[in-house]
Short mmCIF file of C-alpha atoms in Angstrom, two decimals:
data_model
loop_
_atom_site.label_atom_id
_atom_site.label_comp_id
_atom_site.label_asym_id
_atom_site.label_seq_id
_atom_site.Cartn_x
_atom_site.Cartn_y
_atom_site.Cartn_z
CA MET A 6 79.72 65.65 121.43
CA LYS A 7 79.66 69.29 122.50
CA ILE A 8 81.20 71.65 119.94
CA LEU A 9 82.03 75.31 120.48
CA LEU A 10 81.87 77.47 117.35
CA ILE A 11 83.71 80.78 117.74
CA ASN A 12 82.90 83.58 115.33
CA GLY A 13 86.13 85.59 115.10
CA SER A 14 84.81 88.28 112.77
CA PRO A 15 84.59 91.75 114.34
CA LYS A 16 81.60 92.61 112.14
CA SER A 17 78.17 92.84 113.69
CA SER A 18 76.55 92.43 110.27
CA ILE A 19 76.56 89.04 108.55
CA SER A 20 80.13 88.01 107.84
CA SER A 21 81.90 85.31 105.85
CA SER A 22 82.80 83.71 109.19
CA GLU A 23 79.13 83.47 110.12
CA LEU A 24 78.24 81.94 106.74
CA LEU A 25 81.03 79.39 107.24
CA ILE A 26 79.82 78.57 110.76
CA ASN A 27 76.28 78.01 109.47
CA ALA A 28 77.48 75.73 106.67
CA LEU A 29 79.88 73.90 108.98
CA SER A 30 77.27 73.14 111.64
CA GLU A 31 75.01 71.72 108.93
CA GLN A 32 77.83 69.45 107.78
CA LEU A 33 78.65 68.41 111.35
CA GLY A 34 75.11 67.11 111.75
CA SER A 35 72.34 67.19 114.31
CA SER A 36 73.77 64.65 116.75
CA ASN A 37 76.12 67.20 118.35
CA GLU A 38 75.35 69.94 120.84
CA TYR A 39 76.52 73.35 119.58
CA VAL A 40 77.44 76.54 121.39
CA THR A 41 78.20 79.59 119.24
CA ILE A 42 79.92 82.71 120.55
CA ARG A 43 81.14 85.95 118.94
CA ALA A 44 84.64 86.86 120.12
CA MET A 45 84.27 90.62 119.56
CA GLY A 46 83.54 92.41 122.83
CA LEU A 47 83.94 89.32 125.04
CA SER A 48 85.98 89.41 128.24
CA LYS A 49 88.59 86.73 128.83
CA GLN A 50 86.27 85.05 131.35
CA GLU A 51 83.30 85.04 128.98
CA PHE A 52 85.53 83.56 126.29
CA LEU A 53 86.84 80.85 128.64
CA ASP A 54 83.34 80.06 129.93
CA GLY A 55 82.37 79.14 126.37
CA PHE A 56 84.80 76.19 126.57
CA THR A 57 83.09 74.57 129.57
CA GLY A 58 82.47 70.88 128.86
CA VAL A 59 83.48 71.25 125.23
CA ASP A 60 84.97 68.34 123.25
CA ALA A 61 85.95 70.33 120.17
CA ALA A 62 86.15 74.02 119.31
CA VAL A 63 86.26 75.62 115.88
CA VAL A 64 87.67 79.14 115.64
CA VAL A 65 86.43 80.83 112.45
CA PHE A 66 87.95 84.15 111.52
CA PRO A 67 88.94 86.48 108.66
CA LEU A 68 92.63 86.87 107.78
CA TYR A 69 93.88 90.29 108.90
CA VAL A 70 97.36 91.38 107.74
CA ASP A 71 98.60 87.80 107.38
CA GLY A 72 97.38 86.85 110.86
CA ILE A 73 94.62 86.57 113.43
CA PRO A 74 92.44 89.70 114.04
CA SER A 75 93.68 91.54 117.16
CA HIS A 76 90.51 91.20 119.25
CA LEU A 77 90.56 87.42 118.82
CA LEU A 78 94.34 87.21 119.25
CA ARG A 79 94.02 89.07 122.56
CA LEU A 80 91.42 86.59 123.87
CA LEU A 81 93.57 83.63 122.81
CA TYR A 82 96.65 85.14 124.43
CA GLU A 83 94.88 85.98 127.69
CA SER A 84 93.20 82.54 127.89
CA LYS A 85 96.18 80.35 127.07
CA ASP A 86 97.18 79.55 130.66
CA GLU A 87 93.67 78.66 131.86
CA LEU A 88 92.15 76.90 128.89
CA LYS A 89 93.64 73.51 129.78
CA HIS A 90 91.91 73.56 133.19
CA ILE A 91 88.52 74.36 131.69
CA ALA A 92 88.63 72.04 128.70
CA PRO A 93 91.48 69.54 129.17
CA ASN A 94 90.41 67.29 126.30
CA VAL A 95 89.33 69.92 123.81
CA VAL A 96 90.60 69.62 120.24
CA ILE A 97 90.91 72.98 118.49
CA TYR A 98 90.17 73.49 114.80
CA ALA A 99 90.31 76.73 112.83
CA ILE A 100 88.94 78.14 109.60
CA ALA A 101 90.59 81.28 108.24
CA ASN A 102 89.14 83.03 105.21
CA ASN A 103 90.77 85.79 103.20
CA GLY A 104 89.86 88.25 100.48
CA PHE A 105 92.68 87.10 98.21
CA TYR A 106 91.82 84.29 95.84
CA GLU A 107 94.21 81.68 97.19
CA GLY A 108 93.18 79.77 100.31
CA GLU A 109 96.85 78.96 100.94
CA GLN A 110 97.45 82.59 101.93
CA ASN A 111 95.85 81.69 105.29
CA THR A 112 98.71 79.32 106.12
CA LEU A 113 100.51 81.61 108.58
CA ALA A 114 97.36 82.45 110.54
CA LEU A 115 96.58 78.73 110.82
CA ASN A 116 100.17 78.11 111.98
CA MET A 117 99.62 80.75 114.66
CA MET A 118 96.52 78.86 115.84
CA ARG A 119 98.66 75.70 116.06
CA HIS A 120 101.28 77.60 118.09
CA PHE A 121 98.47 78.83 120.36
CA CYS A 122 97.46 75.19 121.00
CA ASN A 123 101.07 74.28 121.80
CA SER A 124 101.29 77.21 124.17
CA ALA A 125 97.97 76.33 125.86
CA ASP A 126 98.93 72.63 125.90
CA VAL A 127 95.73 71.53 124.16
CA GLN A 128 95.36 69.35 121.07
CA TRP A 129 95.46 71.00 117.65
CA GLY A 130 93.08 69.40 115.18
CA GLN A 131 93.31 70.97 111.75
CA GLY A 132 93.13 74.25 109.90
CA LEU A 133 91.09 75.06 106.82
CA GLY A 134 92.15 78.05 104.70
CA ILE A 135 89.50 79.48 102.38
CA GLY A 136 90.26 81.96 99.61
CA ALA A 137 88.00 84.50 97.89
CA GLY A 138 86.01 84.89 101.11
CA GLY A 139 84.16 87.82 99.54
CA MET A 140 82.28 85.30 97.40
CA LEU A 141 80.81 83.27 100.25
CA SER A 142 77.48 85.09 100.05
CA ALA A 143 77.26 84.61 96.26
CA ALA A 144 75.60 81.19 96.51
CA PRO A 145 74.72 78.57 99.11
CA ILE A 146 77.99 77.04 100.36
CA GLY A 147 78.35 73.68 98.61
CA ALA A 148 76.50 74.76 95.46
CA GLY A 149 77.49 76.43 92.17
CA PRO A 150 80.78 78.34 92.47
CA LEU A 151 81.04 77.35 96.14
CA LYS A 152 81.00 73.60 95.49
CA ASN A 153 84.73 73.36 96.34
CA ILE A 154 84.17 75.07 99.68
CA GLY A 155 81.37 72.61 100.51
CA ALA A 156 83.65 69.66 99.68
CA ALA A 157 86.42 71.03 101.92
CA LEU A 158 83.94 71.58 104.78
CA LYS A 159 82.76 67.99 104.41
CA SER A 160 86.28 66.54 104.95
CA PHE A 161 86.92 69.04 107.71
CA SER A 162 83.64 68.12 109.49
CA HIS A 163 84.50 64.44 109.33
CA ASN A 164 87.77 65.16 111.17
CA ILE A 165 86.03 67.31 113.79
CA ASN A 166 83.31 64.72 114.44
CA ASN A 167 86.02 62.13 115.02
CA LYS A 168 88.42 64.50 116.84
CA ILE A 169 91.13 63.69 114.29
CA SER A 170 94.27 65.82 113.90
CA LYS A 171 95.40 66.24 110.29
CA ASP A 172 97.37 68.54 107.98
CA ASN A 173 95.68 71.77 106.94
CA LEU A 174 93.21 71.89 104.06
CA PHE A 175 92.85 74.74 101.57
CA ALA A 176 90.11 75.67 99.13
CA GLN A 177 88.83 78.48 96.99
CA PRO A 178 85.67 78.79 94.91
CA ASN A 179 85.42 77.05 91.56
CA PHE A 180 85.26 80.45 89.89
CA PRO A 181 87.90 82.12 87.64
CA LYS A 182 90.42 84.26 89.49
CA LEU A 183 90.30 87.10 86.98
CA LEU A 184 86.52 87.30 87.18
CA TYR A 185 86.64 87.30 90.98
CA LYS A 186 89.11 90.19 90.88
CA LEU A 187 86.89 92.20 88.50
CA CYS A 188 83.79 91.54 90.63
CA VAL A 189 85.53 92.70 93.83
CA HIS A 190 86.82 95.85 92.09
CA LEU A 191 83.29 96.61 90.93
CA VAL A 192 81.95 96.18 94.47
CA TRP A 193 84.63 98.53 95.89
CA ARG A 194 83.86 101.22 93.29
CA GLN A 195 80.13 100.91 93.84
CA SER A 196 80.52 101.12 97.64
CA ALA A 197 82.75 104.19 97.31
CA ARG A 198 80.19 105.84 95.01
CA ASN A 199 77.50 105.13 97.60
CA ASN A 200 79.72 106.94 100.13
CA GLY A 201 79.87 109.98 97.83
CA LEU A 202 83.45 109.33 96.64
CA LYS A 203 84.72 109.64 93.09
CA ARG A 204 86.85 106.90 91.55
CA LYS A 205 90.07 108.95 91.92
CA ASP A 206 89.33 109.57 95.62
CA LEU A 207 90.02 105.93 96.34
CA TYR A 208 93.67 106.46 95.31
CA LYS A 209 94.19 109.48 97.57
CA ARG A 210 97.66 109.92 99.10
CA LEU A 211 97.97 111.56 102.50
CA MET B 4 111.40 115.75 110.58
CA ALA B 5 111.51 112.21 111.96
CA ASP B 6 111.90 109.57 109.29
CA ILE B 7 112.11 106.43 111.41
CA LEU B 8 108.92 105.26 113.08
CA ILE B 9 109.14 102.96 116.08
CA VAL B 10 105.91 101.16 116.95
CA HIS B 11 106.32 99.19 120.13
CA ASP B 12 104.56 97.37 122.98
CA ILE B 13 107.21 97.83 125.71
CA ASP B 14 108.32 100.45 128.22
CA ILE B 15 110.96 102.52 126.41
CA LYS B 16 111.05 105.46 128.82
CA GLY B 17 114.74 104.84 129.56
CA LEU B 18 115.67 105.03 125.90
CA ASP B 19 117.14 108.37 124.85
CA LEU B 20 116.22 108.73 121.19
CA ASP B 21 116.78 111.73 118.92
CA LYS B 22 113.28 113.13 118.39
CA ASP B 23 114.32 114.74 115.11
CA LYS B 24 115.06 111.30 113.78
CA TYR B 25 112.56 109.00 115.50
CA ALA B 26 108.78 109.10 115.78
CA ILE B 27 107.49 106.78 118.48
CA PHE B 28 104.10 105.12 118.71
CA GLN B 29 103.11 103.18 121.82
CA ALA B 30 100.83 100.29 120.88
CA SER B 31 98.77 99.96 124.02
CA ARG B 32 95.59 98.19 124.98
CA GLU B 33 93.82 101.52 124.40
CA VAL B 34 94.18 101.12 120.62
CA LYS B 35 90.77 99.86 119.55
CA PRO B 36 90.55 96.78 117.32
CA CYS B 37 89.69 96.97 113.62
CA VAL B 38 85.96 96.43 113.07
CA GLY B 39 86.29 95.32 109.43
CA CYS B 40 84.28 98.27 108.08
CA PHE B 41 86.67 99.07 105.16
CA GLY B 42 86.15 102.77 105.93
CA CYS B 43 89.90 103.32 105.44
CA TRP B 44 89.42 102.25 101.82
CA LEU B 45 85.89 103.42 100.99
CA LYS B 46 84.99 106.38 103.24
CA THR B 47 88.20 108.20 104.24
CA PRO B 48 90.76 106.58 101.90
CA GLY B 49 94.12 106.11 103.61
CA LYS B 50 92.88 106.85 107.13
CA CYS B 51 91.12 104.71 109.74
CA VAL B 52 87.67 106.00 110.70
CA ILE B 53 87.96 104.91 114.36
CA LYS B 54 88.83 107.87 116.58
CA ASP B 55 91.70 107.19 118.99
CA SER B 56 95.50 107.58 119.18
CA ASP B 57 95.89 105.23 116.19
CA SER B 58 93.68 107.20 113.74
CA ASP B 59 96.60 108.80 111.86
CA PHE B 60 99.04 105.90 112.04
CA ALA B 61 98.49 104.61 108.48
CA ALA B 62 98.95 108.10 107.03
CA THR B 63 102.29 108.46 108.88
CA ILE B 64 103.88 105.37 107.32
CA PRO B 65 104.54 106.76 103.80
CA HIS B 66 106.53 109.66 105.29
CA MET B 67 109.03 107.28 106.89
CA GLN B 68 112.23 105.74 105.56
CA GLU B 69 111.96 102.88 108.03
CA VAL B 70 109.40 101.38 110.40
CA ILE B 71 110.81 99.51 113.39
CA VAL B 72 108.33 97.09 114.93
CA ILE B 73 109.06 96.07 118.51
CA SER B 74 106.71 93.30 119.56
CA GLN B 75 106.40 90.40 121.92
CA LEU B 76 106.46 87.30 119.74
CA THR B 77 103.00 85.79 120.19
CA PHE B 78 102.17 82.39 118.67
CA GLY B 79 104.80 83.07 116.00
CA GLY B 80 103.29 86.47 115.20
CA LEU B 81 102.80 89.92 116.64
CA SER B 82 101.39 90.79 120.07
CA PRO B 83 97.70 91.78 120.37
CA ASN B 84 98.62 95.45 120.95
CA ILE B 85 100.88 95.64 117.89
CA LYS B 86 98.43 93.60 115.82
CA ALA B 87 95.64 96.09 116.58
CA VAL B 88 97.83 98.83 115.03
CA PHE B 89 98.67 96.68 112.00
CA ASP B 90 95.03 95.66 111.44
CA ARG B 91 94.08 99.33 111.30
CA SER B 92 96.89 100.23 108.89
CA ILE B 93 95.49 98.69 105.72
CA GLY B 94 94.55 102.17 104.47
CA PHE B 95 98.26 102.33 103.62
CA ILE B 96 97.52 100.00 100.71
CA LEU B 97 94.70 100.07 98.14
CA PRO B 98 91.63 97.83 98.15
CA PHE B 99 92.34 96.80 94.54
CA PHE B 100 94.12 93.58 93.70
CA CYS B 101 97.20 92.86 91.62
CA SER B 102 99.16 89.72 90.89
CA ILE B 103 102.67 89.09 92.24
CA ASP B 104 104.36 85.86 91.17
CA GLY B 105 100.94 84.44 90.32
CA GLU B 106 99.45 85.23 93.74
CA MET B 107 96.80 87.83 94.51
CA HIS B 108 97.88 90.83 96.60
CA HIS B 109 96.82 94.46 97.06
CA GLN B 110 98.00 97.33 94.88
CA GLN B 111 100.13 99.93 96.66
CA ARG B 112 98.72 103.38 97.46
CA TYR B 113 102.11 105.05 97.82
CA ALA B 114 105.12 105.09 95.50
CA LYS B 115 107.51 105.57 98.42
CA ARG B 116 107.35 102.89 101.09
CA PRO B 117 109.53 102.37 104.16
CA SER B 118 111.68 99.38 104.92
CA LEU B 119 110.52 97.16 107.77
CA ARG B 120 112.64 96.05 110.71
CA TYR B 121 111.05 93.65 113.21
CA LEU B 122 112.54 93.23 116.67
CA LEU B 123 110.69 90.39 118.37
CA TYR B 124 111.13 89.25 121.94
CA ALA B 125 109.91 86.31 124.01
CA LYS B 126 111.27 83.70 126.39
CA ASN B 127 112.15 80.28 124.98
CA ILE B 128 111.26 80.94 121.34
CA SER B 129 110.74 77.59 119.59
CA ASP B 130 112.22 76.93 116.15
CA GLU B 131 108.69 76.48 114.81
CA GLU B 132 107.53 79.88 116.07
CA LYS B 133 110.70 81.47 114.73
CA ALA B 134 110.03 79.94 111.30
CA THR B 135 106.44 81.27 111.33
CA ALA B 136 107.66 84.75 112.32
CA GLN B 137 110.24 84.76 109.52
CA LYS B 138 107.55 83.87 106.99
CA LEU B 139 105.22 86.46 108.51
CA VAL B 140 107.73 89.28 108.10
CA LYS B 141 108.31 88.25 104.49
CA ALA B 142 104.54 88.18 103.86
CA ASN B 143 104.03 91.57 105.59
CA ALA B 144 106.82 93.07 103.49
CA LEU B 145 105.25 91.73 100.31
CA ASN B 146 101.77 92.98 101.22
CA LEU B 147 102.99 96.38 102.44
CA GLY B 148 105.29 96.80 99.45
CA ALA B 149 108.54 97.03 101.46
CA ASP B 150 111.57 96.29 99.31
CA ASN B 151 113.76 95.77 102.37
CA TYR B 152 112.95 93.99 105.59
CA SER B 153 114.76 92.30 108.46
CA ILE B 154 113.97 90.37 111.61
CA GLU B 155 115.80 89.97 114.92
CA PHE B 156 114.87 87.82 117.91
CA TYR B 157 115.58 88.58 121.57
CA ASP B 158 114.81 86.53 124.67
CA SER B 159 113.61 89.60 126.61
CA ALA B 160 112.47 93.18 126.07
CA ALA B 161 115.42 94.34 128.22
CA LYS B 162 117.96 92.69 125.91
CA LEU B 163 116.17 94.14 122.89
CA LEU B 164 116.46 97.64 124.39
CA GLU B 165 120.17 97.09 125.04
CA GLY B 166 120.53 96.35 121.34
CA LEU B 167 118.78 99.61 120.44
CA LYS B 168 120.94 101.85 122.64
#
């Protein structure tokens, strides 16, 4: 099976989406052929070309303001009328990850991906919503506090490998919410300090 | 000074609006997408670091009583042009988390926050897309700290404009 993995993060540095793609392709196994593309900076045609001969596609992206990041949304919108001709039998899956703790907060963005499939008249497979995305570099996915994420990816991979459509899955790390919040706050303060800002600067009102 | 901000993705040239009351922002393809750098939180708090027509948008919001969002309904959400503006507006809120009804959200940067009114247009809007849009507006209002919000659907931009006149 040929599987297209779409990295929907706009970041050029390593992103949670990239970490998820790496872990997902490991779970999907070595018997598939994989093509990976980064959506940021692609033209509509380059995006569509990625779907050539593809059996399944997985769109992996960060949650932006309760939805799909604009650069990826634009490509989906511009491709919707032609996708069916390029990949008539493709099944589309999506993984959305957010900075909030709860994976369920990705529900609306995953619904939008389903509406995209309806609009493009291609089969929707399944969505996976992952919370506390900021933690995905804290350990190998599937180990330690990211054991839950590994388990969710395993079920998700099974459905992709068999082109099964199912209800969305949600997961967040097996790590206390309060501790996650404190860790993220520490990271923000440290990053601001590195940028020469004082703690009170972060609260500036314009 | 204008206290109602209209952010839109349509041609509103024919609309005669009182400039003392309304500030208008055209969300065009020229608005660059968010690059996920968090500069609006950690480098220039409250303001996007990308230089284009959208740079000051987030800092305008707290000075408004109301923000009217005119957008083509796209997959149950906002259009790519409007979404680019929204994605680059997170400087309006703080990076720090809080808990609302047991769910994690961002703390608010500003004490005064405008109400949100969404006017969404598209042909043949399905009930499913409508339901997603209604939930989206509720979620946006919660995350942007708007106490009041509303949503209206139109089957074309022309009919939407008629409603505004």
